[in-house]
Tab-separated table of C-alpha atoms in Angstrom:
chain	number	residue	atom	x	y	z
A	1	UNK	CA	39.423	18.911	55.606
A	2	UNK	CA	38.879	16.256	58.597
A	3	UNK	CA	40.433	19.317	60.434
A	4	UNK	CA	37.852	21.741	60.379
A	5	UNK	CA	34.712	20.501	62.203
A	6	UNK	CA	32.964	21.836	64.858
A	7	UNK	CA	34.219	21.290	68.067
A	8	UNK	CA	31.624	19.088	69.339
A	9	UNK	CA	34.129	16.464	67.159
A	10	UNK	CA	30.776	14.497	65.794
A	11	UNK	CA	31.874	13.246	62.126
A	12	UNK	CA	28.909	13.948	61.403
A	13	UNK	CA	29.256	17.383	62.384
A	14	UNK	CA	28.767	20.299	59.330
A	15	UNK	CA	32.556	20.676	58.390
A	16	UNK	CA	33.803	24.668	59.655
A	17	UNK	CA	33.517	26.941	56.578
A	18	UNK	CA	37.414	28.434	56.703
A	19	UNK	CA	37.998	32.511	56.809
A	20	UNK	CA	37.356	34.228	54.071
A	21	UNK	CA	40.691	35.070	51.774
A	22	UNK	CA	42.352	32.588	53.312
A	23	UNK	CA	44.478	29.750	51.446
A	24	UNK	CA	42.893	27.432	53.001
A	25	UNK	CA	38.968	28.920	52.408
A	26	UNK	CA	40.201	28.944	48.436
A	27	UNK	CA	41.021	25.271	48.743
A	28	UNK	CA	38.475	24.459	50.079
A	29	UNK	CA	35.747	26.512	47.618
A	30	UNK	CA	38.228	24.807	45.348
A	31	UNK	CA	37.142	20.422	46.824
A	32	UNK	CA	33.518	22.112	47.065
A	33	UNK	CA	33.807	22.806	43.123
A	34	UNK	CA	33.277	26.341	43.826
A	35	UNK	CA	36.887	27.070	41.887
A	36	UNK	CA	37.778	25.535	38.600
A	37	UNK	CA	41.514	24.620	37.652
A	38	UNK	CA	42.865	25.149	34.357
A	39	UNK	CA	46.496	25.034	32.984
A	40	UNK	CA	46.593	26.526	29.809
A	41	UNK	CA	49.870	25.224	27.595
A	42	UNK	CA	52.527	27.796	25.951
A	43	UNK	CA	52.466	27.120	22.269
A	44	UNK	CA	56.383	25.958	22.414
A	45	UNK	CA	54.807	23.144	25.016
A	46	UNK	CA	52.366	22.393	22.330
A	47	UNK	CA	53.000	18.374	20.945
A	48	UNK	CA	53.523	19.334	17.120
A	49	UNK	CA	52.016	16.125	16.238
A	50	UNK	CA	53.236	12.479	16.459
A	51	UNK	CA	56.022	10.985	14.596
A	52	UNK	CA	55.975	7.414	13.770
A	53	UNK	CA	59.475	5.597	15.205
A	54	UNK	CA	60.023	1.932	15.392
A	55	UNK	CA	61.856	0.157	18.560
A	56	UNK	CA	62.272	-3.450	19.820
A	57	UNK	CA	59.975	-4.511	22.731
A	58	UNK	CA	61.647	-5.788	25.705
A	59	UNK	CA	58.628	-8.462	26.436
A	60	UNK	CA	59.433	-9.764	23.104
A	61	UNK	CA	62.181	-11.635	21.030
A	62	UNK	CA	62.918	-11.855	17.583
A	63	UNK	CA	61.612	-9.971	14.477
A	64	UNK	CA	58.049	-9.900	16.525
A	65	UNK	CA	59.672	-7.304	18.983
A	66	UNK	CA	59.512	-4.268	16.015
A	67	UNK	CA	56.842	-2.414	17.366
A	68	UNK	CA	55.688	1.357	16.507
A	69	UNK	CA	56.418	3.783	19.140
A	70	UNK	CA	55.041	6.995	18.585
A	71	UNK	CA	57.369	10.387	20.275
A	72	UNK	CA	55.948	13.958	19.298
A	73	UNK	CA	57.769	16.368	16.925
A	74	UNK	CA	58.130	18.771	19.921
A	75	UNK	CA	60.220	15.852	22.069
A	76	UNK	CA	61.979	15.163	18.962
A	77	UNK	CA	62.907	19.088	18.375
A	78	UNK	CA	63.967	19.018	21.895
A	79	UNK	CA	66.383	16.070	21.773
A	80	UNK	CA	69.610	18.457	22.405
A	81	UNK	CA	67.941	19.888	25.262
A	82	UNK	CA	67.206	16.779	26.750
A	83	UNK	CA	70.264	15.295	25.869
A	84	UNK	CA	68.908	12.166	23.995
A	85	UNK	CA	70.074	10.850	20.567
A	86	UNK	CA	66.624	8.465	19.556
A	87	UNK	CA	68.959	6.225	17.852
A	88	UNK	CA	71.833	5.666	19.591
A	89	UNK	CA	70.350	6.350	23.081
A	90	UNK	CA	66.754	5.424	22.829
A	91	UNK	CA	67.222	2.305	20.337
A	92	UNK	CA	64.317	3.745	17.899
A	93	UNK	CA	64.410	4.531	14.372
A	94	UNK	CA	61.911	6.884	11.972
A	95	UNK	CA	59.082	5.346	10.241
A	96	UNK	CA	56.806	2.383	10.781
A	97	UNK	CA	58.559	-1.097	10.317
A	98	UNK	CA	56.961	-2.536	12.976
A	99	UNK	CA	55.652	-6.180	13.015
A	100	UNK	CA	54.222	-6.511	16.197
A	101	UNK	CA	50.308	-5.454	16.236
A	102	UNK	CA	49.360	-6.749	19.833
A	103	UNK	CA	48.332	-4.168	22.586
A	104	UNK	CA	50.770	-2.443	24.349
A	105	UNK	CA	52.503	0.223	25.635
A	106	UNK	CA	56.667	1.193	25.123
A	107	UNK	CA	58.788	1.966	27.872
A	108	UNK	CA	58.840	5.899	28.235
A	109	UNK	CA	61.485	7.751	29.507
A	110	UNK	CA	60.616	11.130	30.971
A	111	UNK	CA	63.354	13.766	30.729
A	112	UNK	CA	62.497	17.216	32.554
A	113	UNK	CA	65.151	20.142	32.376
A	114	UNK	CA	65.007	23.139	34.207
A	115	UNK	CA	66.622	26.823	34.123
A	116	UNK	CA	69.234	27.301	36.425
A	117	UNK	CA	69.733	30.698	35.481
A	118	UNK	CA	67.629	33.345	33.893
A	119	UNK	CA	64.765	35.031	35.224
A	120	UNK	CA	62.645	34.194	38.154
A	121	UNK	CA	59.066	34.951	37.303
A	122	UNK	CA	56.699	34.489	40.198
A	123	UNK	CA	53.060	32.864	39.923
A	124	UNK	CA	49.873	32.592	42.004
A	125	UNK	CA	48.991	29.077	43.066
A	126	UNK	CA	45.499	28.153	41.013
A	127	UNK	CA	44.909	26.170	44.696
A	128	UNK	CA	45.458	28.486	47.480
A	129	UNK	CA	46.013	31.731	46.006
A	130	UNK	CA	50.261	31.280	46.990
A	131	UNK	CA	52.648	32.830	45.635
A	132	UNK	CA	55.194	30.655	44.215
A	133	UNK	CA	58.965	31.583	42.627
A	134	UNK	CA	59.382	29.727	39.305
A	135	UNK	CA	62.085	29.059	36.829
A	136	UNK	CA	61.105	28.159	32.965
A	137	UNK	CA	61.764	23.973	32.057
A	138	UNK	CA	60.596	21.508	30.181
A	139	UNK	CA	59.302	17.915	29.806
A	140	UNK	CA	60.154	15.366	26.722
A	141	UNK	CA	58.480	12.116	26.917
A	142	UNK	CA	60.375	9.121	24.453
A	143	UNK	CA	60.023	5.740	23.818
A	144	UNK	CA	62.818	3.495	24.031
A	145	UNK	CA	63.622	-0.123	23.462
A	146	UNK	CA	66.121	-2.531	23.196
A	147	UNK	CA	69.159	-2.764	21.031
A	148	UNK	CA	69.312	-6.764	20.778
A	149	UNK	CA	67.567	-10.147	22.123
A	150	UNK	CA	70.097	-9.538	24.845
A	151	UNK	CA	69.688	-6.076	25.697
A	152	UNK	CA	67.770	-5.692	29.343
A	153	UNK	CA	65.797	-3.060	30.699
A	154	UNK	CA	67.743	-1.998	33.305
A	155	UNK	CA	70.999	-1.655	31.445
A	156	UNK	CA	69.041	0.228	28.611
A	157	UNK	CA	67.821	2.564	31.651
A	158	UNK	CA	71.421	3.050	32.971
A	159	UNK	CA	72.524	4.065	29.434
A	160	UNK	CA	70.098	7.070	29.507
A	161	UNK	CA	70.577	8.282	32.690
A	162	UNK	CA	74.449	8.552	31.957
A	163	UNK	CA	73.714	9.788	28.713
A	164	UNK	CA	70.913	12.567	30.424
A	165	UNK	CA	73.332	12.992	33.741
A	166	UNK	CA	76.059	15.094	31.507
A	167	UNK	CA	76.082	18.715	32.497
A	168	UNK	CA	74.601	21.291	31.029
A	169	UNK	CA	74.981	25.052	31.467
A	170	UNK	CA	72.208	26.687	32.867
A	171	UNK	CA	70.545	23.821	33.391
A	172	UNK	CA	69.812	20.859	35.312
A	173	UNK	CA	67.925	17.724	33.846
A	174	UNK	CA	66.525	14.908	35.159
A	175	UNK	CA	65.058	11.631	34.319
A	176	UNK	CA	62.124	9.277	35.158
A	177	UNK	CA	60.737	5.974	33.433
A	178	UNK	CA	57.830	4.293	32.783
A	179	UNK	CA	57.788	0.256	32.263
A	180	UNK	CA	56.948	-1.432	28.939
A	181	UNK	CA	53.558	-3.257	29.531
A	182	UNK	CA	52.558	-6.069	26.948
A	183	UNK	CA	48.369	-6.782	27.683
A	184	UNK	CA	48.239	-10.047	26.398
């Protein structure tokens, strides 16, 4: 918004009030708090609930690594769409076995898929009032851990990637990951 003051240039100029039905007049009622934003979910984006899986933490060795990770029913329902086994891929198993009861949080990996064919629908912007071309996709959040005292991150992370890289049909996937942190 540095952009619209008066053109005297004095910061502390009164900032230029943009045209009215603009994109950039609804961003800005939109910073003033004049707009509010919200994203209402689709009930099959809805989390279903949490599951209770155990994994090994990376931080960890040993027995003391089991720690509860929990995934939601929908990310578990999705698992062919994402292309993730939990067991194999993801190194967690159902139920609570976990030893470890320190603070933390598991390594996540975030796999998002998205229609490659299909129906275009087309949206308004909630921002500016733009029109935007859209394709329907999905998001699956999972834990994962390690497989042994040997096992590394990165390897673990190349595993799912290959395993999330395979082609699909009509769709495209993708994948992004969040570290492990131990808060000791």
């Amino acid at each position: 918004m540095k952009y619209l003051q008066s053109a005297g240039g004095a910061g502390s100029a009164e900032a230029v009030q943009a045209p009215a039905g603009t994109q950039l007049k609804k961003f800005q009622d939109y910073l003033g708090g004049s707009i509010t934003v919200s994203y209402s979910r689709n009930a099959d984006s809805q989390t279903k609930g949490l599951l209770a899986y155990t994994g090994k933490l990376f931080g960890l060795k040993g027995e003391e690594s089991k720690a509860l990770m929990r995934v939601s029913k929908r990310a578990i329902d999705g698992k062919g769409n994402a292309g993730i086994d939990p067991t194999e891929d993801l190194q967690i198993t159902a139920g609570n076995t976990g030893v470890f009861n320190g603070n933390y949080v598991p390594a996540n990996a975030i796999v998002s898929t998205r229609n490659t064919t299909g129906t275009v629908s087309t949206k308004d912007s909630q921002l500016t009032g733009r029109k935007y071309k859209t394709k329907g996709g999905a998001s699956y959040t999972y834990p994962f851990g390690r497989k042994a005292d040997t096992d590394i991150i990165k390897d673990r992370i190349e595993a799912i990637k290959t395993k999330v890289g395979v082609a699909v049909e009509g769709k495209s996937r993708s994948v992004s990951f969040l570290p492990e942190d131990i808060i000791w």
